[in-house]
PDB file of N, CA, C and O in Angstrom, chain B, residues numbered from 101:
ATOM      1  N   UNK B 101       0.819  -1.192   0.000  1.00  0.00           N
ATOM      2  CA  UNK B 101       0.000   0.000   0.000  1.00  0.00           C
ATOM      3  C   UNK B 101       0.864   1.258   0.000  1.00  0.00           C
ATOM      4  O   UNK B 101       0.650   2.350  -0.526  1.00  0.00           O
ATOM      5  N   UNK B 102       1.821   0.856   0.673  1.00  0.00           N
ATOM      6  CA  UNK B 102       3.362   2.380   1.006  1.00  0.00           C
ATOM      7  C   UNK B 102       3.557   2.950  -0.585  1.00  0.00           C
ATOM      8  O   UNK B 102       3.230   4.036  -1.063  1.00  0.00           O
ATOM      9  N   UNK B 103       4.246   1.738  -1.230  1.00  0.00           N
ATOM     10  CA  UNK B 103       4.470   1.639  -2.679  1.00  0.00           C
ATOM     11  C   UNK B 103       3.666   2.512  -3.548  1.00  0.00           C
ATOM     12  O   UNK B 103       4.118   3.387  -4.286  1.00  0.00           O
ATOM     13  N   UNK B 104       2.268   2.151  -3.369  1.00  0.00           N
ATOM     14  CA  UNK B 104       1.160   2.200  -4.435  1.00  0.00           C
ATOM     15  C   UNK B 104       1.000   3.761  -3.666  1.00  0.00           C
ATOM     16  O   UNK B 104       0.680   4.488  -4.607  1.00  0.00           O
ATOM     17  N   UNK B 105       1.043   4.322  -2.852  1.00  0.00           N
ATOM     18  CA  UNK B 105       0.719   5.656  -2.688  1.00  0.00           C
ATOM     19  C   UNK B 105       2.093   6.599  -2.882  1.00  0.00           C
ATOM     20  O   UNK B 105       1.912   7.816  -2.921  1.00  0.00           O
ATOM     21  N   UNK B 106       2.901   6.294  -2.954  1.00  0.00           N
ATOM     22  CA  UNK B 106       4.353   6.757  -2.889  1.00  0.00           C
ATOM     23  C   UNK B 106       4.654   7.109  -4.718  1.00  0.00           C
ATOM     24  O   UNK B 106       5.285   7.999  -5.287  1.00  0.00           O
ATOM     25  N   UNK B 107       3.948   6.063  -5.157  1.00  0.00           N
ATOM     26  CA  UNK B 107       4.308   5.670  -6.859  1.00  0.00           C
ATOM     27  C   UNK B 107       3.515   6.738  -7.046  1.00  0.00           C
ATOM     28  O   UNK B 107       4.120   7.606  -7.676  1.00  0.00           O
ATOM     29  N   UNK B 108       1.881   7.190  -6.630  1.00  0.00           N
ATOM     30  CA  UNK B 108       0.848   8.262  -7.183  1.00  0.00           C
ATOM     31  C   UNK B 108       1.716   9.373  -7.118  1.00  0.00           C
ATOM     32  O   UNK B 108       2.284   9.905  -8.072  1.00  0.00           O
ATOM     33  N   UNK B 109       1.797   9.778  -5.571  1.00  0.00           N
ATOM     34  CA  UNK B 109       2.291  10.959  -5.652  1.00  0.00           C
ATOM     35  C   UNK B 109       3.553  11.185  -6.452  1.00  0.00           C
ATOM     36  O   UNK B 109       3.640  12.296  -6.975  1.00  0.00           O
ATOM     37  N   UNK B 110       4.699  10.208  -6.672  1.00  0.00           N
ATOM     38  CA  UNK B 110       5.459  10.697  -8.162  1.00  0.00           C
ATOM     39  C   UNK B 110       5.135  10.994  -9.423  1.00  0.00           C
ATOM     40  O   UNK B 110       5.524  11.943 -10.104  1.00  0.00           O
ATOM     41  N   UNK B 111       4.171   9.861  -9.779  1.00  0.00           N
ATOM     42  CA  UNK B 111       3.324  10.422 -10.773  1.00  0.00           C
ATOM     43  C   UNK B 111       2.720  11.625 -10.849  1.00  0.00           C
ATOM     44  O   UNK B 111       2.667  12.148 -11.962  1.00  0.00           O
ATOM     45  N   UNK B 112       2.178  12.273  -9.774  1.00  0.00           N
ATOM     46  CA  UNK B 112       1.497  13.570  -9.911  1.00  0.00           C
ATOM     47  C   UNK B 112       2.230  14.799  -9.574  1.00  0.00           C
ATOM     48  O   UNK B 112       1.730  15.922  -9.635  1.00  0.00           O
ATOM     49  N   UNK B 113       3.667  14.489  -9.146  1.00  0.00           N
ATOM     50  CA  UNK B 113       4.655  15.753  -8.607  1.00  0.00           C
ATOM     51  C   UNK B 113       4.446  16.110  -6.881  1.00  0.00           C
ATOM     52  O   UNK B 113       4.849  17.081  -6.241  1.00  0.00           O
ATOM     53  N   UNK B 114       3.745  15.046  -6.490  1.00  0.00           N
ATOM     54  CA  UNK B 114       3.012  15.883  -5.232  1.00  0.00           C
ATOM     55  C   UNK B 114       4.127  15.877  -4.329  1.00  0.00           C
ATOM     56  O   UNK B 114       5.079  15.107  -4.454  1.00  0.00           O
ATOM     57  N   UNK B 115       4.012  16.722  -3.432  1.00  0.00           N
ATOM     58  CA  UNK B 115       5.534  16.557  -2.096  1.00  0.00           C
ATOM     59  C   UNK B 115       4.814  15.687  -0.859  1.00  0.00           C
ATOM     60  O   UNK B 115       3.704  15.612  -0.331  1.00  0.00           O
ATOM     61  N   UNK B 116       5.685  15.286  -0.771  1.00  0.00           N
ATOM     62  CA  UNK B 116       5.773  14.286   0.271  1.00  0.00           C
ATOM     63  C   UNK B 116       6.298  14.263   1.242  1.00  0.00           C
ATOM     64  O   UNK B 116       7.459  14.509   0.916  1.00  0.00           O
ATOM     65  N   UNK B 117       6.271  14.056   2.929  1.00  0.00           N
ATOM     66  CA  UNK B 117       6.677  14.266   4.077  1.00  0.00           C
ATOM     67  C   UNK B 117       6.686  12.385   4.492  1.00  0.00           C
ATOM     68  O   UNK B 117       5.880  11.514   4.822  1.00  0.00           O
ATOM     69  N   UNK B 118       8.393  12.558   4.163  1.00  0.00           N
ATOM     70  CA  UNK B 118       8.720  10.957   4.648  1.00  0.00           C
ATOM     71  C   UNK B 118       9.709  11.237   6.144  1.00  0.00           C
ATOM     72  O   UNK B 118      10.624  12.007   6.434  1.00  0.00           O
ATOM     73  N   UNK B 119       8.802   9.938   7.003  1.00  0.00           N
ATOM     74  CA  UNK B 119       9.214  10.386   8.313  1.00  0.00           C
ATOM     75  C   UNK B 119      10.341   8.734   8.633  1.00  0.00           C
ATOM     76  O   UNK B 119       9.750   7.657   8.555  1.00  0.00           O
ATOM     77  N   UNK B 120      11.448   8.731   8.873  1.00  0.00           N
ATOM     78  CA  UNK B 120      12.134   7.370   8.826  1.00  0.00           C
ATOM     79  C   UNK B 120      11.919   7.058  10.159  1.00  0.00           C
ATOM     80  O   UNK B 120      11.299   7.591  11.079  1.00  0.00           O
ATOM     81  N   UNK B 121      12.687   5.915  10.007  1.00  0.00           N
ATOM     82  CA  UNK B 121      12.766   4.574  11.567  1.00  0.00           C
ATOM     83  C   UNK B 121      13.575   5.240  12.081  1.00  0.00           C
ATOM     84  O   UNK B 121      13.237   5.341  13.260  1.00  0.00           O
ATOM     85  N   UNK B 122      14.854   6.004  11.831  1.00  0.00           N
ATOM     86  CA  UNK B 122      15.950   6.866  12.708  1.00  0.00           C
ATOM     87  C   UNK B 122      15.250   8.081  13.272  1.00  0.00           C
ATOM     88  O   UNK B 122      16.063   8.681  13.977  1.00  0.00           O
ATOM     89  N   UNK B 123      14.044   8.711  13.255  1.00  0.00           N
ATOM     90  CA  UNK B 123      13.680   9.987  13.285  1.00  0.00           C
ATOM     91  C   UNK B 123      13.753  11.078  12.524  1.00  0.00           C
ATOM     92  O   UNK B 123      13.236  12.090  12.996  1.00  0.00           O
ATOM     93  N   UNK B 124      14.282  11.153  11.412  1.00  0.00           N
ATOM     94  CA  UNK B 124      14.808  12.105  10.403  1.00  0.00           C
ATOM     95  C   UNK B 124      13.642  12.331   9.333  1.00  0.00           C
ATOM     96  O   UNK B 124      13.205  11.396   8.662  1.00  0.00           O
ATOM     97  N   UNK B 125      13.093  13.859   9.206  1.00  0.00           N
ATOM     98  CA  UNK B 125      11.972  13.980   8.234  1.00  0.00           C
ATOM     99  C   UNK B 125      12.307  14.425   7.097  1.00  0.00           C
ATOM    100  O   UNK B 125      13.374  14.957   7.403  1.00  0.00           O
ATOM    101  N   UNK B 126      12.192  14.592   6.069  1.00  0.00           N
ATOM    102  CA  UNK B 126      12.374  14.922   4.644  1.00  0.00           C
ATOM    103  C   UNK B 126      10.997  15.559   4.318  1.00  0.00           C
ATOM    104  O   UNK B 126       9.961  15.287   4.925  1.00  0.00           O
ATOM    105  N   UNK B 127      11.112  16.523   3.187  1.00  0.00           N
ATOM    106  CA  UNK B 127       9.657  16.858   2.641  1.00  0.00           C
ATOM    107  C   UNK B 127      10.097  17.165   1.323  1.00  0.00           C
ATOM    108  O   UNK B 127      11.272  17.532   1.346  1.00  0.00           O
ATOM    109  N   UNK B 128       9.618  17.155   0.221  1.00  0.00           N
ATOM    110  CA  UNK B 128      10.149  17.289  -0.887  1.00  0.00           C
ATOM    111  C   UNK B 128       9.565  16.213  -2.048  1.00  0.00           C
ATOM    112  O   UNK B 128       8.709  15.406  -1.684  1.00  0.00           O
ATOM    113  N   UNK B 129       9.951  16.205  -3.206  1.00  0.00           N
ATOM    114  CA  UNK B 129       9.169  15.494  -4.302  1.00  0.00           C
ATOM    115  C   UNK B 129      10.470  14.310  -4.574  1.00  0.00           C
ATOM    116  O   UNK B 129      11.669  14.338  -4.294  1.00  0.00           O
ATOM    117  N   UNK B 130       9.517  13.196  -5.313  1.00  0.00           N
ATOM    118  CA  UNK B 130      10.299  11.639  -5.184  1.00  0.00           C
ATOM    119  C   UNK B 130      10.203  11.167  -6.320  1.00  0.00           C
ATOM    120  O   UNK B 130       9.323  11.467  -7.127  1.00  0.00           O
ATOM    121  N   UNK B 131      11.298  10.208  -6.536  1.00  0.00           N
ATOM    122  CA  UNK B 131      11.687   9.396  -7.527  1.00  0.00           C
ATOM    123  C   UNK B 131      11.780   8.025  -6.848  1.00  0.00           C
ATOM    124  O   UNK B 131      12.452   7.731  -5.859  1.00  0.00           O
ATOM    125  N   UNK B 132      10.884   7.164  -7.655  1.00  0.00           N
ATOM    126  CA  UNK B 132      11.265   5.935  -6.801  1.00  0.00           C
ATOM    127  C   UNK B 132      12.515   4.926  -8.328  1.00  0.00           C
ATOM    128  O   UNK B 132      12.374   5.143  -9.531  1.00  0.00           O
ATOM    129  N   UNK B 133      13.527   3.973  -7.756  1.00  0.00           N
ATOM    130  CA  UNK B 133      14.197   3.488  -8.642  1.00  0.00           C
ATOM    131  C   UNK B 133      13.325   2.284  -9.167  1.00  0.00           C
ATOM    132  O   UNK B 133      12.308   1.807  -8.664  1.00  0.00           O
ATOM    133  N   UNK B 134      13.876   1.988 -10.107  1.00  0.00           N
ATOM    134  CA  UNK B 134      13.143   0.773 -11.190  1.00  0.00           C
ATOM    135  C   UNK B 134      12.863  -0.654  -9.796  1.00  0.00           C
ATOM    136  O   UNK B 134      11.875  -1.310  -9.465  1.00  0.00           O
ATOM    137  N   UNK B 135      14.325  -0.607  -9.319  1.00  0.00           N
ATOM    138  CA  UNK B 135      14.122  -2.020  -8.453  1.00  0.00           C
ATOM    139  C   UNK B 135      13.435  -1.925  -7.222  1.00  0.00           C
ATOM    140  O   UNK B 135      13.558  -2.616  -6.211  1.00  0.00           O
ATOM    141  N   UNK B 136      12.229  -0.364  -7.606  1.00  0.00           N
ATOM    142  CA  UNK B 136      11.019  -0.152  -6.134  1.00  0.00           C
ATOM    143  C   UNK B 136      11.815  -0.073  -4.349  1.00  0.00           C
ATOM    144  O   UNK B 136      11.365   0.706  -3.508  1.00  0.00           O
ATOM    145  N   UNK B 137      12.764  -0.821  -4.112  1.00  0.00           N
ATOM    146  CA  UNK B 137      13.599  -1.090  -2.740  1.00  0.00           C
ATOM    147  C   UNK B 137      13.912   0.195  -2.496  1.00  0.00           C
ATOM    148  O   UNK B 137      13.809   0.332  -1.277  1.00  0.00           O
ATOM    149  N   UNK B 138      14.283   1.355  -3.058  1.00  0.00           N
ATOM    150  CA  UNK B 138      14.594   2.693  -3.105  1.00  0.00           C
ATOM    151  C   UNK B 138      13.918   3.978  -3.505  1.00  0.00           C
ATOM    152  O   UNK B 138      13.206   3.860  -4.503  1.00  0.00           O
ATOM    153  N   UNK B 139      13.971   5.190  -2.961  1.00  0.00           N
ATOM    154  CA  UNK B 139      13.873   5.996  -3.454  1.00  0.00           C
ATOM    155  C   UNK B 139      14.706   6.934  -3.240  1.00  0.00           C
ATOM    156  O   UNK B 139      15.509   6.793  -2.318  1.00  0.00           O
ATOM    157  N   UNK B 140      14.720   8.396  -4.228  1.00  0.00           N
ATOM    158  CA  UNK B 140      15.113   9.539  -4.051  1.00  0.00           C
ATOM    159  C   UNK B 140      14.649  10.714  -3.372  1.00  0.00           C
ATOM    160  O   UNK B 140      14.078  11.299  -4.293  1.00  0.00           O
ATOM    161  N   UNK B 141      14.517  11.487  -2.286  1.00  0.00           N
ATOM    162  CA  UNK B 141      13.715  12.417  -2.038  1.00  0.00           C
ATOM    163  C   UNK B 141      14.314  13.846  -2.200  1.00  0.00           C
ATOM    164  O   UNK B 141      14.620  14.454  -1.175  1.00  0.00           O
ATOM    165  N   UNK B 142      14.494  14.396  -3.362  1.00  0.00           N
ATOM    166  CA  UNK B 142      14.815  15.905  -3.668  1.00  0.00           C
ATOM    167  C   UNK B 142      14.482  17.133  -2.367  1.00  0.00           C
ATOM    168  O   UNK B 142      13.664  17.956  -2.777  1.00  0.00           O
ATOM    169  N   UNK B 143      14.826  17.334  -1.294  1.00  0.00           N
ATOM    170  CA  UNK B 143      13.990  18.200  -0.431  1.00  0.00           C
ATOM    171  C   UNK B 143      15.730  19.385  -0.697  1.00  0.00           C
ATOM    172  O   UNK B 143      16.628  19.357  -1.538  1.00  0.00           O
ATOM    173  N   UNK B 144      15.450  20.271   0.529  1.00  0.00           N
ATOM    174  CA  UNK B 144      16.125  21.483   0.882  1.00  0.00           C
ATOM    175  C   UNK B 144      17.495  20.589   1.227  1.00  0.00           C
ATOM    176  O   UNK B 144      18.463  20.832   0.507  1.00  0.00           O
ATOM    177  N   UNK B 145      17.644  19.668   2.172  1.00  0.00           N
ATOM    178  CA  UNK B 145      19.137  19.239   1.850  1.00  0.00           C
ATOM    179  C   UNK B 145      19.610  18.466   0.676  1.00  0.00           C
ATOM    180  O   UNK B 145      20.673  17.852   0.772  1.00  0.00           O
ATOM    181  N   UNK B 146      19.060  18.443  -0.204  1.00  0.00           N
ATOM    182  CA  UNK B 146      19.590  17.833  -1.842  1.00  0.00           C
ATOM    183  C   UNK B 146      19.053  16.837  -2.093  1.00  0.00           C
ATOM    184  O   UNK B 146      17.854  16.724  -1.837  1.00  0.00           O
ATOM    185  N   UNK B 147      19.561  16.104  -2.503  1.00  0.00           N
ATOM    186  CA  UNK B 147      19.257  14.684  -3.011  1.00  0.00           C
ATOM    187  C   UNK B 147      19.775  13.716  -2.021  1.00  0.00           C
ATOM    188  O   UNK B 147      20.967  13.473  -1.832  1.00  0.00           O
ATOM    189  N   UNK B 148      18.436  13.012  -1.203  1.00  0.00           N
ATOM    190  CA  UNK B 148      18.519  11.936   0.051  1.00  0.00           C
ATOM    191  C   UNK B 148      17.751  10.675  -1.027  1.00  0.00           C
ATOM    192  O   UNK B 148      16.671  10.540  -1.601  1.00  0.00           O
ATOM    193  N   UNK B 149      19.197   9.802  -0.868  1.00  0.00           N
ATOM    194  CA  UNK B 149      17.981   8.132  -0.825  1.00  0.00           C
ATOM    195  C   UNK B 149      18.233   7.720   0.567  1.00  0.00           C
ATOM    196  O   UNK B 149      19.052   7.882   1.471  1.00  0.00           O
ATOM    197  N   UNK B 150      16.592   6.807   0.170  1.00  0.00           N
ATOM    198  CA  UNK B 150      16.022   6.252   1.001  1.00  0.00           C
ATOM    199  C   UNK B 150      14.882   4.898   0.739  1.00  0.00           C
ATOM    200  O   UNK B 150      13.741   4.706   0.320  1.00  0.00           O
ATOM    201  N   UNK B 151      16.209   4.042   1.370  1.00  0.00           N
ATOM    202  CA  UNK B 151      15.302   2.505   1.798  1.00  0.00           C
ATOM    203  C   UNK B 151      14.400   2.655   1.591  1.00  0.00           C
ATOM    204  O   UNK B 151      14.324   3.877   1.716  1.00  0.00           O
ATOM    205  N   UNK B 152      12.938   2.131   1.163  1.00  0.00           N
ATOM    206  CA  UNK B 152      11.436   1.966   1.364  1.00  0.00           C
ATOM    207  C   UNK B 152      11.384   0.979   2.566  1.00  0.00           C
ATOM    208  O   UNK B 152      10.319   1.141   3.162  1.00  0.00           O
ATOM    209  N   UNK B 153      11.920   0.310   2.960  1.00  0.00           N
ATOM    210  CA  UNK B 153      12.161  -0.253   4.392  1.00  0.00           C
ATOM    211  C   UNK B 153      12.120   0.761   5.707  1.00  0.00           C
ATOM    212  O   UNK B 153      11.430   0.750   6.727  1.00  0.00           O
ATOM    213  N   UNK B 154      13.199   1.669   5.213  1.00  0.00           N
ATOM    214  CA  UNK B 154      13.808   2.428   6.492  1.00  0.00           C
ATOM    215  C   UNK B 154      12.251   3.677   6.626  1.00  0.00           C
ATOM    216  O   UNK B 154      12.147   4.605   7.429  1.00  0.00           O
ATOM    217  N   UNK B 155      11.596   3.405   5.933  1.00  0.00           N
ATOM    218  CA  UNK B 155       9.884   4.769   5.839  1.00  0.00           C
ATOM    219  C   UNK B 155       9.492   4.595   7.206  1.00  0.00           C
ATOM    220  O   UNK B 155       9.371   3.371   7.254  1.00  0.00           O
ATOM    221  N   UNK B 156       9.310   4.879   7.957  1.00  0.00           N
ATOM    222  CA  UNK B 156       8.079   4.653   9.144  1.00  0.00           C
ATOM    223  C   UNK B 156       6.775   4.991   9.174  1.00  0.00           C
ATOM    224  O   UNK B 156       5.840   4.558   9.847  1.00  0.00           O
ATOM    225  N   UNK B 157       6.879   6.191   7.987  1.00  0.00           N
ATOM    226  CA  UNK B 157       5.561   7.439   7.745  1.00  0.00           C
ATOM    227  C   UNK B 157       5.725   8.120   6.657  1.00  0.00           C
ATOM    228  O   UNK B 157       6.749   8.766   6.433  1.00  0.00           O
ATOM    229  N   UNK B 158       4.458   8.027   5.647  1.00  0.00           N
ATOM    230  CA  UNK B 158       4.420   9.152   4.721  1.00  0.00           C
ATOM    231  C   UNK B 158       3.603   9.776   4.831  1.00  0.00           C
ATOM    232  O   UNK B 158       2.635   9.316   5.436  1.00  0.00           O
ATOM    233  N   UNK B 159       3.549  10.964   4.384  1.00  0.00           N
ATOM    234  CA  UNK B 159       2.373  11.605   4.135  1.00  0.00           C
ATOM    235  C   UNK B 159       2.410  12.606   2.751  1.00  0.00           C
ATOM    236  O   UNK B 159       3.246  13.507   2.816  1.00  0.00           O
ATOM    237  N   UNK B 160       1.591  12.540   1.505  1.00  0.00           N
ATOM    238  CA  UNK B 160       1.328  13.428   0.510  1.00  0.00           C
ATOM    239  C   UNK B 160       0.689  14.374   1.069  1.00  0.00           C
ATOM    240  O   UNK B 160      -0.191  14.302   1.928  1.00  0.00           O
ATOM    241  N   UNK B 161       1.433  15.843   0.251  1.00  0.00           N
ATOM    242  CA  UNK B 161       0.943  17.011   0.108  1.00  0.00           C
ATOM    243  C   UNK B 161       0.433  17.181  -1.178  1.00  0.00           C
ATOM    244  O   UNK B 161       1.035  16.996  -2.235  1.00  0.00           O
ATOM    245  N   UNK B 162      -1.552  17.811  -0.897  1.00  0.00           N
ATOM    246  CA  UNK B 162      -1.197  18.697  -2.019  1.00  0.00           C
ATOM    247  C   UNK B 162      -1.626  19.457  -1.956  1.00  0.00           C
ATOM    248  O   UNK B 162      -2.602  19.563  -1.213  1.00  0.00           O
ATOM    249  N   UNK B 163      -1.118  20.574  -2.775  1.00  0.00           N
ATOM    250  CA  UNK B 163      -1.843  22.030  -2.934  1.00  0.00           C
ATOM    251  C   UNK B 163      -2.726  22.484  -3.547  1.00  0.00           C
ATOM    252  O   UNK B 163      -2.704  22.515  -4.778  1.00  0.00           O
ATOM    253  N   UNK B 164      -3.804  22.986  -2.766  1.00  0.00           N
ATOM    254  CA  UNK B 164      -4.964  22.965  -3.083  1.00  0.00           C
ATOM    255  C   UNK B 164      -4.762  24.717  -4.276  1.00  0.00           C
ATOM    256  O   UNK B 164      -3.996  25.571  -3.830  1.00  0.00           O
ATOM    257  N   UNK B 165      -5.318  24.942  -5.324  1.00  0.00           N
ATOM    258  CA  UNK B 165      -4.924  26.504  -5.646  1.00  0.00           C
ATOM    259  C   UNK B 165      -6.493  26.798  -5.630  1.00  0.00           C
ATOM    260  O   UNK B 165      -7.380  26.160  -6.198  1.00  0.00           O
ATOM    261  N   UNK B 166      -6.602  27.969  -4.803  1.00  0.00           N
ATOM    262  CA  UNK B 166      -8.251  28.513  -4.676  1.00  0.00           C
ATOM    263  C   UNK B 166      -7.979  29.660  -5.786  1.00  0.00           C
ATOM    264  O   UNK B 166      -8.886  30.421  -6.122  1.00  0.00           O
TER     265      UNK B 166
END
């Protein structure tokens, strides 16, 4: 289910707030790799991979434009 919501929001550009098993949050837009076990999360400190193992928590953003 992690996967299948993780995969949308790349597909749609949405940002994402990934919270890991170490405590460390990221927010920023994702690339997941071909072999799914990984991703990329583009945020304010650069380019972080990250295990799909090591996730504890996601959460999609999106912006609503009124």
């Amino acid at each position: 289910m992690l996967l299948h919501s993780l995969r949308y929001a790349e597909e749609k550009g949405y940002t994402v707030c990934l919270v890991l098993q170490n405590g460390n949050t990221y927010v920023g837009e994702i690339d997941i790799n071909n072999d799914t076990k990984n991703l990329v999360i583009t945020c304010d400190q650069g380019k972080i991979p990250v295990p799909l193992d090591h996730i504890k928590h996601a959460s999609t953003i999106v912006s609503a434009h009124f």
